[in-house]
Amino acid sequence: MTSVDASPAFVATRALLALAVVFVLLSITGWTTIRHRPEPWPSRESALAAWAKDRIDHRPLPDPDAPARTIAAFFARLGPAGGARLAARHPLVVGNLNGAPVSLRYRANRFTLAHAYAAERGRVDDARLSPEGRHEARRRVDRFASLMRPGRQVLAFDPTGSGRAAEVLGDLEHARRVSVIVPGVDTNLLTFQKTNGRYGAPAGMAEALYAAERRTSPRARVAVIAWADYTAPVGIGVDAVTGRLAAEGAVRLIGLTDSLPPRARVALFCHSYGSVLCGVAAPRLPARVTDLAVAGSPGMRVDRAADLDSHARVWAMRDADDWIADVPHLEVGGVGHGADPVAPEFGARLLSARGALGHSGYFAPGTQSLGNFAAIGVGAYPRLVCARADSACHDGISGTEGT
């Protein structure tokens, strides 16, 4: 992880290379567009419109964009029975409402999943669809069926478009340590979990991290969230080298962290483009977010960790075989994501990623990268393995900080 001296000639060469990369991407992929397809269920917009018109006890329902504490106070006054009625009437809204009781969100999302599953089943044999359309419908049916299995705790779910989801492992309501996984490019409902490349998909990442945290600190009250609840870039196109989708996703991530248990300490684990999102969100994250760890990062849209303007500790790692190392780490005219987080001058605490093969191997069981993530997640900082033998990543941290 040595850095090259930033001579003017070197910087100019890197800038030209970055622009060349962008022009190639444009020529191959064009500006990223969203394919619109008919949806067999009500849109989120229509669900929000119905919510806005509804009343309970002659009172309007709260603005879904209200602070999480406002939403929580509303449901506390409403009581369990009233909340259950709202979840049945407006499942797509309640299931994605930061501040609503966690158990109620799980229940609402099961309603939406059941509706989406039934609607998509009707598309599987629809002769009006192309073979590709019917194949996609079958894949979505399989995904919805999997998310509906007993024991799965779906914290967010929206089937419209390419879809968004978030899943919880553990008891989120009573957790004292919460880990949130923020994935990168090509994250959607169909890639939320995979059979091949299992630990490169959000659900598999969360499964591996939760198991590792339980092994690291068996008595700790932990929960892990696989958070694929934002619109991620599709492929390595223009959206992947600019910050627009990261800025939109940052708003959603801040909303999530604001709604987590107030006594819990929260760690964010941000992979690839997810680290761009975390960098944009960093200045506005609540104080309960104590750690921000990035892996395989193309940059965090700042020159130094201190520029994130965050109270959270910033950690970074990159595997020696990760192709992201060859991406120019700079920003020119809004293109690119800034300095390399594993460069010593960036100022992050550098961790070992030994055993993580390639760009998607950081959460694979048995790797030092996963072991380091687990140690951060439970606050077992003395167990961290630094990127170098000088133990600089431990500076200023003493012992285990609460469980």
mmCIF file of C-alpha atoms in Angstrom:
data_model
loop_
_atom_site.group_PDB
_atom_site.id
_atom_site.type_symbol
_atom_site.label_atom_id
_atom_site.label_comp_id
_atom_site.label_asym_id
_atom_site.label_seq_id
_atom_site.Cartn_x
_atom_site.Cartn_y
_atom_site.Cartn_z
ATOM 1 C CA MET A 1 0.000 0.000 0.000
ATOM 2 C CA THR A 2 2.797 2.386 -0.737
ATOM 3 C CA SER A 3 1.948 5.640 -2.478
ATOM 4 C CA VAL A 4 3.668 7.308 -5.392
ATOM 5 C CA ASP A 5 4.999 10.814 -4.895
ATOM 6 C CA ALA A 6 2.413 13.233 -6.221
ATOM 7 C CA SER A 7 4.603 15.183 -8.635
ATOM 8 C CA PRO A 8 2.829 17.654 -10.973
ATOM 9 C CA ALA A 9 3.566 15.449 -13.967
ATOM 10 C CA PHE A 10 2.147 12.406 -12.193
ATOM 11 C CA VAL A 11 -1.019 14.238 -11.147
ATOM 12 C CA ALA A 12 -1.549 15.529 -14.674
ATOM 13 C CA THR A 13 -1.102 12.045 -16.107
ATOM 14 C CA ARG A 14 -3.613 10.591 -13.662
ATOM 15 C CA ALA A 15 -6.118 13.344 -14.510
ATOM 16 C CA LEU A 16 -5.821 12.654 -18.220
ATOM 17 C CA LEU A 17 -6.213 8.937 -17.553
ATOM 18 C CA ALA A 18 -9.363 9.579 -15.520
ATOM 19 C CA LEU A 19 -10.897 11.620 -18.323
ATOM 20 C CA ALA A 20 -9.965 8.948 -20.847
ATOM 21 C CA VAL A 21 -11.683 6.319 -18.705
ATOM 22 C CA VAL A 22 -14.838 8.429 -18.587
ATOM 23 C CA PHE A 23 -14.897 8.953 -22.353
ATOM 24 C CA VAL A 24 -14.505 5.228 -22.921
ATOM 25 C CA LEU A 25 -17.352 4.517 -20.498
ATOM 26 C CA LEU A 26 -19.552 7.019 -22.282
ATOM 27 C CA SER A 27 -18.777 5.527 -25.668
ATOM 28 C CA ILE A 28 -19.557 2.007 -24.422
ATOM 29 C CA THR A 29 -22.483 2.544 -22.068
ATOM 30 C CA GLY A 30 -23.798 6.027 -22.640
ATOM 31 C CA TRP A 31 -25.478 7.946 -19.877
ATOM 32 C CA THR A 32 -27.154 5.473 -17.568
ATOM 33 C CA THR A 33 -30.865 5.246 -18.207
ATOM 34 C CA ILE A 34 -33.602 3.507 -16.280
ATOM 35 C CA ARG A 35 -35.741 1.081 -18.206
ATOM 36 C CA HIS A 36 -39.376 1.585 -17.344
ATOM 37 C CA ARG A 37 -41.600 -1.450 -17.366
ATOM 38 C CA PRO A 38 -45.245 -1.826 -16.372
ATOM 39 C CA GLU A 39 -45.576 -2.615 -12.678
ATOM 40 C CA PRO A 40 -48.201 -5.180 -11.603
ATOM 41 C CA TRP A 41 -48.744 -3.377 -8.273
ATOM 42 C CA PRO A 42 -49.467 0.162 -7.069
ATOM 43 C CA SER A 43 -46.525 2.525 -7.317
ATOM 44 C CA ARG A 44 -44.815 4.058 -4.312
ATOM 45 C CA GLU A 45 -46.225 7.403 -5.426
ATOM 46 C CA SER A 46 -49.807 6.120 -5.303
ATOM 47 C CA ALA A 47 -49.128 4.478 -1.923
ATOM 48 C CA LEU A 48 -47.854 7.788 -0.535
ATOM 49 C CA ALA A 49 -50.853 9.622 -1.992
ATOM 50 C CA ALA A 50 -53.243 7.208 -0.255
ATOM 51 C CA TRP A 51 -51.324 7.662 3.007
ATOM 52 C CA ALA A 52 -51.579 11.449 2.723
ATOM 53 C CA LYS A 53 -55.362 11.271 2.292
ATOM 54 C CA ASP A 54 -55.971 8.866 5.162
ATOM 55 C CA ARG A 55 -56.945 9.781 8.712
ATOM 56 C CA ILE A 56 -56.897 7.924 11.991
ATOM 57 C CA ASP A 57 -59.153 9.165 14.784
ATOM 58 C CA HIS A 58 -59.850 12.162 12.504
ATOM 59 C CA ARG A 59 -56.150 13.110 12.558
ATOM 60 C CA PRO A 60 -53.826 13.182 9.549
ATOM 61 C CA LEU A 61 -51.004 10.687 9.313
ATOM 62 C CA PRO A 62 -47.456 12.014 9.736
ATOM 63 C CA ASP A 63 -45.322 13.076 6.811
ATOM 64 C CA PRO A 64 -43.223 10.017 5.805
ATOM 65 C CA ASP A 65 -40.217 12.343 5.531
ATOM 66 C CA ALA A 66 -40.613 13.554 9.120
ATOM 67 C CA PRO A 67 -37.726 12.840 11.540
ATOM 68 C CA ALA A 68 -37.645 9.308 12.915
ATOM 69 C CA ARG A 69 -38.365 10.569 16.440
ATOM 70 C CA THR A 70 -41.587 12.220 15.184
ATOM 71 C CA ILE A 71 -42.704 8.986 13.530
ATOM 72 C CA ALA A 72 -41.809 7.000 16.656
ATOM 73 C CA ALA A 73 -43.840 9.345 18.874
ATOM 74 C CA PHE A 74 -46.843 9.011 16.545
ATOM 75 C CA PHE A 75 -46.821 5.205 16.718
ATOM 76 C CA ALA A 76 -46.284 5.270 20.483
ATOM 77 C CA ARG A 77 -49.474 7.291 20.858
ATOM 78 C CA LEU A 78 -51.296 5.111 18.362
ATOM 79 C CA GLY A 79 -50.597 1.845 20.173
ATOM 80 C CA PRO A 80 -50.081 -1.685 18.782
ATOM 81 C CA ALA A 81 -53.634 -2.187 17.506
ATOM 82 C CA GLY A 82 -53.694 1.097 15.635
ATOM 83 C CA GLY A 83 -50.255 0.421 14.185
ATOM 84 C CA ALA A 84 -51.365 -2.995 12.953
ATOM 85 C CA ARG A 85 -54.351 -1.412 11.180
ATOM 86 C CA LEU A 86 -52.109 1.103 9.451
ATOM 87 C CA ALA A 87 -49.649 -1.605 8.408
ATOM 88 C CA ALA A 88 -52.487 -3.567 6.801
ATOM 89 C CA ARG A 89 -53.883 -0.490 5.024
ATOM 90 C CA HIS A 90 -50.553 1.023 3.940
ATOM 91 C CA PRO A 91 -47.925 -1.745 3.971
ATOM 92 C CA LEU A 92 -45.629 -0.174 1.367
ATOM 93 C CA VAL A 93 -45.419 3.035 3.415
ATOM 94 C CA VAL A 94 -45.225 1.560 6.928
ATOM 95 C CA GLY A 95 -42.689 -1.070 5.874
ATOM 96 C CA ASN A 96 -40.271 1.654 4.789
ATOM 97 C CA LEU A 97 -41.033 4.225 7.483
ATOM 98 C CA ASN A 98 -38.021 5.148 9.602
ATOM 99 C CA GLY A 99 -39.192 5.508 13.193
ATOM 100 C CA ALA A 100 -42.041 3.001 12.935
ATOM 101 C CA PRO A 101 -41.656 0.036 15.328
ATOM 102 C CA VAL A 102 -39.271 -2.519 13.854
ATOM 103 C CA SER A 103 -41.651 -5.448 14.367
ATOM 104 C CA LEU A 104 -44.399 -3.501 12.605
ATOM 105 C CA ARG A 105 -42.124 -2.832 9.643
ATOM 106 C CA TYR A 106 -41.362 -6.547 9.377
ATOM 107 C CA ARG A 107 -45.086 -7.278 9.391
ATOM 108 C CA ALA A 108 -45.908 -4.616 6.802
ATOM 109 C CA ASN A 109 -43.186 -5.832 4.471
ATOM 110 C CA ARG A 110 -44.557 -9.367 4.614
ATOM 111 C CA PHE A 111 -47.865 -7.928 3.344
ATOM 112 C CA THR A 112 -46.102 -6.158 0.481
ATOM 113 C CA LEU A 113 -44.006 -9.230 -0.314
ATOM 114 C CA ALA A 114 -47.107 -11.422 -0.487
ATOM 115 C CA HIS A 115 -48.801 -8.935 -2.815
ATOM 116 C CA ALA A 116 -45.715 -8.605 -5.015
ATOM 117 C CA TYR A 117 -45.266 -12.384 -5.121
ATOM 118 C CA ALA A 118 -48.860 -12.973 -6.243
ATOM 119 C CA ALA A 119 -48.673 -10.242 -8.874
ATOM 120 C CA GLU A 120 -45.354 -11.458 -10.270
ATOM 121 C CA ARG A 121 -46.585 -15.048 -10.413
ATOM 122 C CA GLY A 122 -49.188 -13.838 -12.892
ATOM 123 C CA ARG A 123 -46.450 -12.544 -15.178
ATOM 124 C CA VAL A 124 -44.424 -15.756 -15.376
ATOM 125 C CA ASP A 125 -46.654 -17.279 -18.074
ATOM 126 C CA ASP A 126 -47.864 -14.021 -19.639
ATOM 127 C CA ALA A 127 -47.576 -14.554 -23.408
ATOM 128 C CA ARG A 128 -47.438 -10.791 -23.924
ATOM 129 C CA LEU A 129 -44.001 -10.689 -22.299
ATOM 130 C CA SER A 130 -40.793 -11.473 -24.121
ATOM 131 C CA PRO A 131 -38.852 -14.575 -23.069
ATOM 132 C CA GLU A 132 -36.484 -12.246 -21.223
ATOM 133 C CA GLY A 133 -39.431 -10.628 -19.440
ATOM 134 C CA ARG A 134 -40.817 -13.992 -18.318
ATOM 135 C CA HIS A 135 -37.359 -15.061 -17.146
ATOM 136 C CA GLU A 136 -37.029 -11.898 -15.059
ATOM 137 C CA ALA A 137 -40.503 -12.520 -13.599
ATOM 138 C CA ARG A 138 -39.449 -16.032 -12.551
ATOM 139 C CA ARG A 139 -36.327 -14.639 -10.887
ATOM 140 C CA ARG A 140 -38.378 -12.050 -9.003
ATOM 141 C CA VAL A 141 -40.856 -14.726 -7.883
ATOM 142 C CA ASP A 142 -37.963 -16.748 -6.504
ATOM 143 C CA ARG A 143 -36.525 -13.692 -4.748
ATOM 144 C CA PHE A 144 -39.851 -12.737 -3.149
ATOM 145 C CA ALA A 145 -40.450 -16.326 -2.025
ATOM 146 C CA SER A 146 -37.019 -16.416 -0.406
ATOM 147 C CA LEU A 147 -37.564 -13.131 1.446
ATOM 148 C CA MET A 148 -40.911 -14.481 2.741
ATOM 149 C CA ARG A 149 -39.358 -17.524 4.408
ATOM 150 C CA PRO A 150 -40.082 -17.806 8.137
ATOM 151 C CA GLY A 151 -37.534 -16.056 10.293
ATOM 152 C CA ARG A 152 -36.400 -13.468 7.748
ATOM 153 C CA GLN A 153 -36.717 -9.910 9.058
ATOM 154 C CA VAL A 154 -37.228 -7.515 6.158
ATOM 155 C CA LEU A 155 -36.747 -3.960 7.372
ATOM 156 C CA ALA A 156 -37.348 -2.272 4.011
ATOM 157 C CA PHE A 157 -38.881 -3.506 0.780
ATOM 158 C CA ASP A 158 -39.973 -1.756 -2.406
ATOM 159 C CA PRO A 159 -40.554 -3.960 -5.474
ATOM 160 C CA THR A 160 -40.938 -1.109 -7.965
ATOM 161 C CA GLY A 161 -38.307 -0.667 -10.646
ATOM 162 C CA SER A 162 -35.179 -2.704 -9.950
ATOM 163 C CA GLY A 163 -36.280 -2.836 -6.301
ATOM 164 C CA ARG A 164 -34.776 -2.068 -2.907
ATOM 165 C CA ALA A 165 -34.543 -4.050 0.313
ATOM 166 C CA ALA A 166 -32.948 -4.218 3.745
ATOM 167 C CA GLU A 167 -32.790 -7.232 6.045
ATOM 168 C CA VAL A 168 -31.927 -7.561 9.734
ATOM 169 C CA LEU A 169 -30.059 -10.418 11.381
ATOM 170 C CA GLY A 170 -30.402 -10.459 15.165
ATOM 171 C CA ASP A 171 -32.604 -8.527 17.590
ATOM 172 C CA LEU A 172 -32.449 -4.960 16.318
ATOM 173 C CA GLU A 173 -34.798 -3.531 18.922
ATOM 174 C CA HIS A 174 -32.551 -4.568 21.825
ATOM 175 C CA ALA A 175 -29.132 -4.507 20.151
ATOM 176 C CA ARG A 176 -26.307 -2.531 21.726
ATOM 177 C CA ARG A 177 -24.118 -2.904 18.645
ATOM 178 C CA VAL A 178 -25.547 -2.489 15.139
ATOM 179 C CA SER A 179 -23.553 -3.104 11.959
ATOM 180 C CA VAL A 180 -24.870 -1.741 8.650
ATOM 181 C CA ILE A 181 -23.516 -3.083 5.358
ATOM 182 C CA VAL A 182 -23.671 -0.589 2.479
ATOM 183 C CA PRO A 183 -23.016 -2.371 -0.857
ATOM 184 C CA GLY A 184 -21.993 -0.928 -4.212
ATOM 185 C CA VAL A 185 -22.667 -1.093 -7.949
ATOM 186 C CA ASP A 186 -25.359 -3.401 -9.376
ATOM 187 C CA THR A 187 -27.201 -3.829 -6.084
ATOM 188 C CA ASN A 188 -30.928 -4.475 -6.509
ATOM 189 C CA LEU A 189 -33.562 -6.999 -5.499
ATOM 190 C CA LEU A 190 -32.297 -9.678 -7.869
ATOM 191 C CA THR A 191 -28.701 -9.344 -6.646
ATOM 192 C CA PHE A 192 -29.615 -8.953 -2.970
ATOM 193 C CA GLN A 193 -28.594 -12.581 -2.471
ATOM 194 C CA LYS A 194 -26.749 -15.039 -4.679
ATOM 195 C CA THR A 195 -25.982 -18.721 -4.795
ATOM 196 C CA ASN A 196 -22.723 -18.241 -6.675
ATOM 197 C CA GLY A 197 -20.620 -15.495 -5.151
ATOM 198 C CA ARG A 198 -22.712 -15.704 -2.008
ATOM 199 C CA TYR A 199 -20.502 -13.477 0.131
ATOM 200 C CA GLY A 200 -20.326 -10.781 -2.503
ATOM 201 C CA ALA A 201 -24.061 -10.064 -2.199
ATOM 202 C CA PRO A 202 -25.646 -8.036 0.646
ATOM 203 C CA ALA A 203 -27.530 -10.926 2.273
ATOM 204 C CA GLY A 204 -24.443 -13.149 2.271
ATOM 205 C CA MET A 205 -22.244 -10.324 3.541
ATOM 206 C CA ALA A 206 -24.614 -9.815 6.466
ATOM 207 C CA GLU A 207 -24.829 -13.537 7.195
ATOM 208 C CA ALA A 208 -21.034 -13.846 7.321
ATOM 209 C CA LEU A 209 -20.567 -10.717 9.448
ATOM 210 C CA TYR A 210 -23.283 -11.676 11.931
ATOM 211 C CA ALA A 211 -21.776 -15.129 12.426
ATOM 212 C CA ALA A 212 -18.285 -13.634 12.821
ATOM 213 C CA GLU A 213 -19.504 -11.093 15.371
ATOM 214 C CA ARG A 214 -21.216 -13.824 17.379
ATOM 215 C CA ARG A 215 -17.978 -15.808 17.425
ATOM 216 C CA THR A 216 -15.903 -12.754 18.358
ATOM 217 C CA SER A 217 -18.134 -11.711 21.259
ATOM 218 C CA PRO A 218 -20.777 -14.363 22.063
ATOM 219 C CA ARG A 219 -22.428 -12.303 24.808
ATOM 220 C CA ALA A 220 -22.681 -9.072 22.867
ATOM 221 C CA ARG A 221 -26.156 -7.963 21.814
ATOM 222 C CA VAL A 222 -25.555 -7.438 18.118
ATOM 223 C CA ALA A 223 -27.606 -6.938 14.978
ATOM 224 C CA VAL A 224 -26.469 -6.693 11.368
ATOM 225 C CA ILE A 225 -28.389 -4.938 8.583
ATOM 226 C CA ALA A 226 -27.922 -5.808 4.914
ATOM 227 C CA TRP A 227 -28.855 -2.384 3.568
ATOM 228 C CA ALA A 228 -29.649 -2.385 -0.155
ATOM 229 C CA ASP A 229 -32.235 0.355 0.268
ATOM 230 C CA TYR A 230 -30.897 2.833 -2.277
ATOM 231 C CA THR A 231 -30.702 3.055 -6.060
ATOM 232 C CA ALA A 232 -27.199 1.857 -6.939
ATOM 233 C CA PRO A 233 -25.388 2.482 -10.238
ATOM 234 C CA VAL A 234 -25.904 -0.109 -12.964
ATOM 235 C CA GLY A 235 -22.587 -1.318 -14.312
ATOM 236 C CA ILE A 236 -19.435 0.757 -14.622
ATOM 237 C CA GLY A 237 -21.110 3.691 -16.351
ATOM 238 C CA VAL A 238 -21.376 7.397 -15.685
ATOM 239 C CA ASP A 239 -23.480 6.910 -12.534
ATOM 240 C CA ALA A 240 -20.648 4.852 -11.063
ATOM 241 C CA VAL A 241 -18.039 7.601 -11.534
ATOM 242 C CA THR A 242 -20.177 10.515 -10.339
ATOM 243 C CA GLY A 243 -21.801 11.256 -6.990
ATOM 244 C CA ARG A 244 -25.463 11.770 -7.901
ATOM 245 C CA LEU A 245 -26.756 8.393 -6.735
ATOM 246 C CA ALA A 246 -24.454 8.496 -3.709
ATOM 247 C CA ALA A 247 -25.989 11.818 -2.666
ATOM 248 C CA GLU A 248 -29.509 10.424 -3.020
ATOM 249 C CA GLY A 249 -28.573 7.258 -1.164
ATOM 250 C CA ALA A 250 -26.890 9.246 1.604
ATOM 251 C CA VAL A 251 -30.223 10.820 2.524
ATOM 252 C CA ARG A 252 -31.713 7.345 2.938
ATOM 253 C CA LEU A 253 -28.734 6.075 4.958
ATOM 254 C CA ILE A 254 -28.921 9.053 7.314
ATOM 255 C CA GLY A 255 -32.634 8.353 7.781
ATOM 256 C CA LEU A 256 -31.883 4.749 8.674
ATOM 257 C CA THR A 257 -29.156 5.593 11.190
ATOM 258 C CA ASP A 258 -31.377 8.240 12.798
ATOM 259 C CA SER A 259 -34.014 5.548 13.404
ATOM 260 C CA LEU A 260 -31.738 2.938 15.019
ATOM 261 C CA PRO A 261 -31.933 2.268 18.776
ATOM 262 C CA PRO A 262 -30.610 5.409 20.495
ATOM 263 C CA ARG A 263 -28.433 3.466 22.964
ATOM 264 C CA ALA A 264 -26.800 1.342 20.263
ATOM 265 C CA ARG A 265 -23.387 2.025 18.796
ATOM 266 C CA VAL A 266 -23.459 1.780 15.024
ATOM 267 C CA ALA A 267 -20.698 0.780 12.595
ATOM 268 C CA LEU A 268 -20.993 1.221 8.822
ATOM 269 C CA PHE A 269 -19.233 -1.222 6.494
ATOM 270 C CA CYS A 270 -19.142 0.351 3.056
ATOM 271 C CA HIS A 271 -18.003 -1.628 0.030
ATOM 272 C CA SER A 272 -16.969 -0.204 -3.353
ATOM 273 C CA TYR A 273 -19.443 2.509 -4.484
ATOM 274 C CA GLY A 274 -21.086 2.143 -1.071
ATOM 275 C CA SER A 275 -18.014 3.896 0.337
ATOM 276 C CA VAL A 276 -18.761 6.889 -1.889
ATOM 277 C CA LEU A 277 -22.240 7.003 -0.393
ATOM 278 C CA CYS A 278 -20.865 6.713 3.140
ATOM 279 C CA GLY A 279 -18.415 9.524 2.464
ATOM 280 C CA VAL A 280 -21.198 11.823 1.306
ATOM 281 C CA ALA A 281 -23.337 10.898 4.325
ATOM 282 C CA ALA A 282 -20.526 11.178 6.890
ATOM 283 C CA PRO A 283 -20.944 14.828 7.996
ATOM 284 C CA ARG A 284 -24.638 14.306 8.780
ATOM 285 C CA LEU A 285 -24.510 10.915 10.491
ATOM 286 C CA PRO A 286 -25.778 10.859 14.101
ATOM 287 C CA ALA A 287 -23.358 10.506 17.001
ATOM 288 C CA ARG A 288 -24.358 6.863 17.514
ATOM 289 C CA VAL A 289 -22.335 6.029 14.358
ATOM 290 C CA THR A 290 -18.916 5.427 15.919
ATOM 291 C CA ASP A 291 -17.090 3.633 13.098
ATOM 292 C CA LEU A 292 -16.990 3.934 9.327
ATOM 293 C CA ALA A 293 -15.068 1.175 7.515
ATOM 294 C CA VAL A 294 -14.512 1.089 3.749
ATOM 295 C CA ALA A 295 -13.246 -1.763 1.579
ATOM 296 C CA GLY A 296 -12.375 -1.704 -2.102
ATOM 297 C CA SER A 297 -13.130 2.003 -2.223
ATOM 298 C CA PRO A 298 -12.891 4.164 -5.366
ATOM 299 C CA GLY A 299 -12.805 7.194 -3.031
ATOM 300 C CA MET A 300 -15.043 9.012 -0.573
ATOM 301 C CA ARG A 301 -15.234 12.351 -2.436
ATOM 302 C CA VAL A 302 -12.768 14.023 -0.065
ATOM 303 C CA ASP A 303 -8.982 14.424 -0.006
ATOM 304 C CA ARG A 304 -8.471 13.370 3.611
ATOM 305 C CA ALA A 305 -10.365 11.471 6.282
ATOM 306 C CA ALA A 306 -10.498 14.680 8.346
ATOM 307 C CA ASP A 307 -12.462 16.322 5.502
ATOM 308 C CA LEU A 308 -15.351 13.913 6.137
ATOM 309 C CA ASP A 309 -16.132 16.129 9.134
ATOM 310 C CA SER A 310 -17.272 13.115 11.118
ATOM 311 C CA HIS A 311 -16.771 12.095 14.735
ATOM 312 C CA ALA A 312 -16.627 8.436 13.602
ATOM 313 C CA ARG A 313 -13.353 6.527 13.355
ATOM 314 C CA VAL A 314 -12.485 5.942 9.683
ATOM 315 C CA TRP A 315 -11.047 2.556 8.672
ATOM 316 C CA ALA A 316 -9.908 1.423 5.230
ATOM 317 C CA MET A 317 -8.658 -1.769 3.603
ATOM 318 C CA ARG A 318 -7.934 -3.084 0.137
ATOM 319 C CA ASP A 319 -6.941 -6.544 -0.999
ATOM 320 C CA ALA A 320 -3.804 -6.792 -3.117
ATOM 321 C CA ASP A 321 -5.811 -8.413 -5.951
ATOM 322 C CA ASP A 322 -8.599 -5.806 -6.019
ATOM 323 C CA TRP A 323 -8.884 -4.174 -9.454
ATOM 324 C CA ILE A 324 -10.159 -0.963 -7.828
ATOM 325 C CA ALA A 325 -6.493 -0.109 -7.144
ATOM 326 C CA ASP A 326 -6.081 0.608 -10.865
ATOM 327 C CA VAL A 327 -8.919 3.139 -10.941
ATOM 328 C CA PRO A 328 -7.633 6.752 -10.835
ATOM 329 C CA HIS A 329 -8.291 8.063 -7.337
ATOM 330 C CA LEU A 330 -9.015 11.695 -8.103
ATOM 331 C CA GLU A 331 -11.889 14.011 -8.994
ATOM 332 C CA VAL A 332 -12.063 16.193 -12.102
ATOM 333 C CA GLY A 333 -15.149 18.288 -12.792
ATOM 334 C CA GLY A 334 -17.392 16.083 -10.674
ATOM 335 C CA VAL A 335 -16.074 12.877 -12.260
ATOM 336 C CA GLY A 336 -14.215 10.486 -9.964
ATOM 337 C CA HIS A 337 -14.427 10.123 -6.209
ATOM 338 C CA GLY A 338 -11.269 11.707 -4.854
ATOM 339 C CA ALA A 339 -8.263 10.435 -2.951
ATOM 340 C CA ASP A 340 -7.475 6.790 -2.254
ATOM 341 C CA PRO A 341 -8.648 5.905 1.288
ATOM 342 C CA VAL A 342 -5.799 3.405 1.732
ATOM 343 C CA ALA A 343 -3.127 5.973 0.861
ATOM 344 C CA PRO A 344 -1.280 6.834 4.116
ATOM 345 C CA GLU A 345 -1.750 10.561 3.539
ATOM 346 C CA PHE A 346 -5.544 10.111 3.514
ATOM 347 C CA GLY A 347 -5.407 9.470 7.245
ATOM 348 C CA ALA A 348 -7.665 6.445 7.670
ATOM 349 C CA ARG A 349 -6.773 3.600 10.043
ATOM 350 C CA LEU A 350 -5.444 0.930 7.688
ATOM 351 C CA LEU A 351 -6.530 -2.678 8.230
ATOM 352 C CA SER A 352 -5.381 -5.981 6.814
ATOM 353 C CA ALA A 353 -7.539 -7.620 4.142
ATOM 354 C CA ARG A 354 -5.439 -10.782 3.901
ATOM 355 C CA GLY A 355 -7.345 -13.657 2.334
ATOM 356 C CA ALA A 356 -9.917 -11.480 0.580
ATOM 357 C CA LEU A 357 -9.575 -12.414 -3.081
ATOM 358 C CA GLY A 358 -10.532 -9.754 -5.595
ATOM 359 C CA HIS A 359 -13.052 -6.952 -5.315
ATOM 360 C CA SER A 360 -15.906 -8.988 -3.819
ATOM 361 C CA GLY A 361 -14.085 -11.165 -1.289
ATOM 362 C CA TYR A 362 -13.956 -8.940 1.797
ATOM 363 C CA PHE A 363 -16.785 -10.719 3.657
ATOM 364 C CA ALA A 364 -15.686 -14.281 2.879
ATOM 365 C CA PRO A 365 -15.383 -16.444 6.019
ATOM 366 C CA GLY A 366 -11.820 -17.043 7.148
ATOM 367 C CA THR A 367 -10.429 -13.761 5.804
ATOM 368 C CA GLN A 368 -8.703 -11.157 7.953
ATOM 369 C CA SER A 369 -10.960 -8.557 6.379
ATOM 370 C CA LEU A 370 -14.069 -10.230 7.832
ATOM 371 C CA GLY A 371 -12.327 -10.763 11.161
ATOM 372 C CA ASN A 372 -11.477 -7.069 11.292
ATOM 373 C CA PHE A 373 -15.035 -6.084 10.408
ATOM 374 C CA ALA A 374 -16.365 -8.304 13.204
ATOM 375 C CA ALA A 375 -13.935 -6.813 15.735
ATOM 376 C CA ILE A 376 -15.084 -3.307 14.817
ATOM 377 C CA GLY A 377 -18.734 -4.376 14.913
ATOM 378 C CA VAL A 378 -18.517 -5.604 18.510
ATOM 379 C CA GLY A 379 -15.983 -3.016 19.684
ATOM 380 C CA ALA A 380 -13.162 -5.543 20.200
ATOM 381 C CA TYR A 381 -10.505 -3.162 18.899
ATOM 382 C CA PRO A 382 -7.474 -4.973 20.381
ATOM 383 C CA ARG A 383 -8.261 -7.883 18.052
ATOM 384 C CA LEU A 384 -7.799 -5.778 14.918
ATOM 385 C CA VAL A 385 -5.027 -6.732 12.519
ATOM 386 C CA CYS A 386 -3.443 -3.645 11.021
ATOM 387 C CA ALA A 387 -2.313 -3.445 7.416
ATOM 388 C CA ARG A 388 1.267 -3.122 8.603
ATOM 389 C CA ALA A 389 3.133 -4.455 11.621
ATOM 390 C CA ASP A 390 3.467 -1.041 13.262
ATOM 391 C CA SER A 391 -0.029 -1.301 14.825
ATOM 392 C CA ALA A 392 -0.804 2.293 13.861
ATOM 393 C CA CYS A 393 -4.477 1.442 13.383
ATOM 394 C CA HIS A 394 -4.844 0.998 17.167
ATOM 395 C CA ASP A 395 -3.608 4.465 18.080
ATOM 396 C CA GLY A 396 -5.841 6.293 20.534
ATOM 397 C CA ILE A 397 -8.115 3.300 21.219
ATOM 398 C CA SER A 398 -7.925 1.500 24.539
ATOM 399 C CA GLY A 399 -9.644 -1.798 25.186
ATOM 400 C CA THR A 400 -13.124 -2.918 24.232
ATOM 401 C CA GLU A 401 -15.561 -0.020 24.154
ATOM 402 C CA GLY A 402 -18.728 -1.470 25.596
ATOM 403 C CA THR A 403 -20.939 -4.314 24.476
#
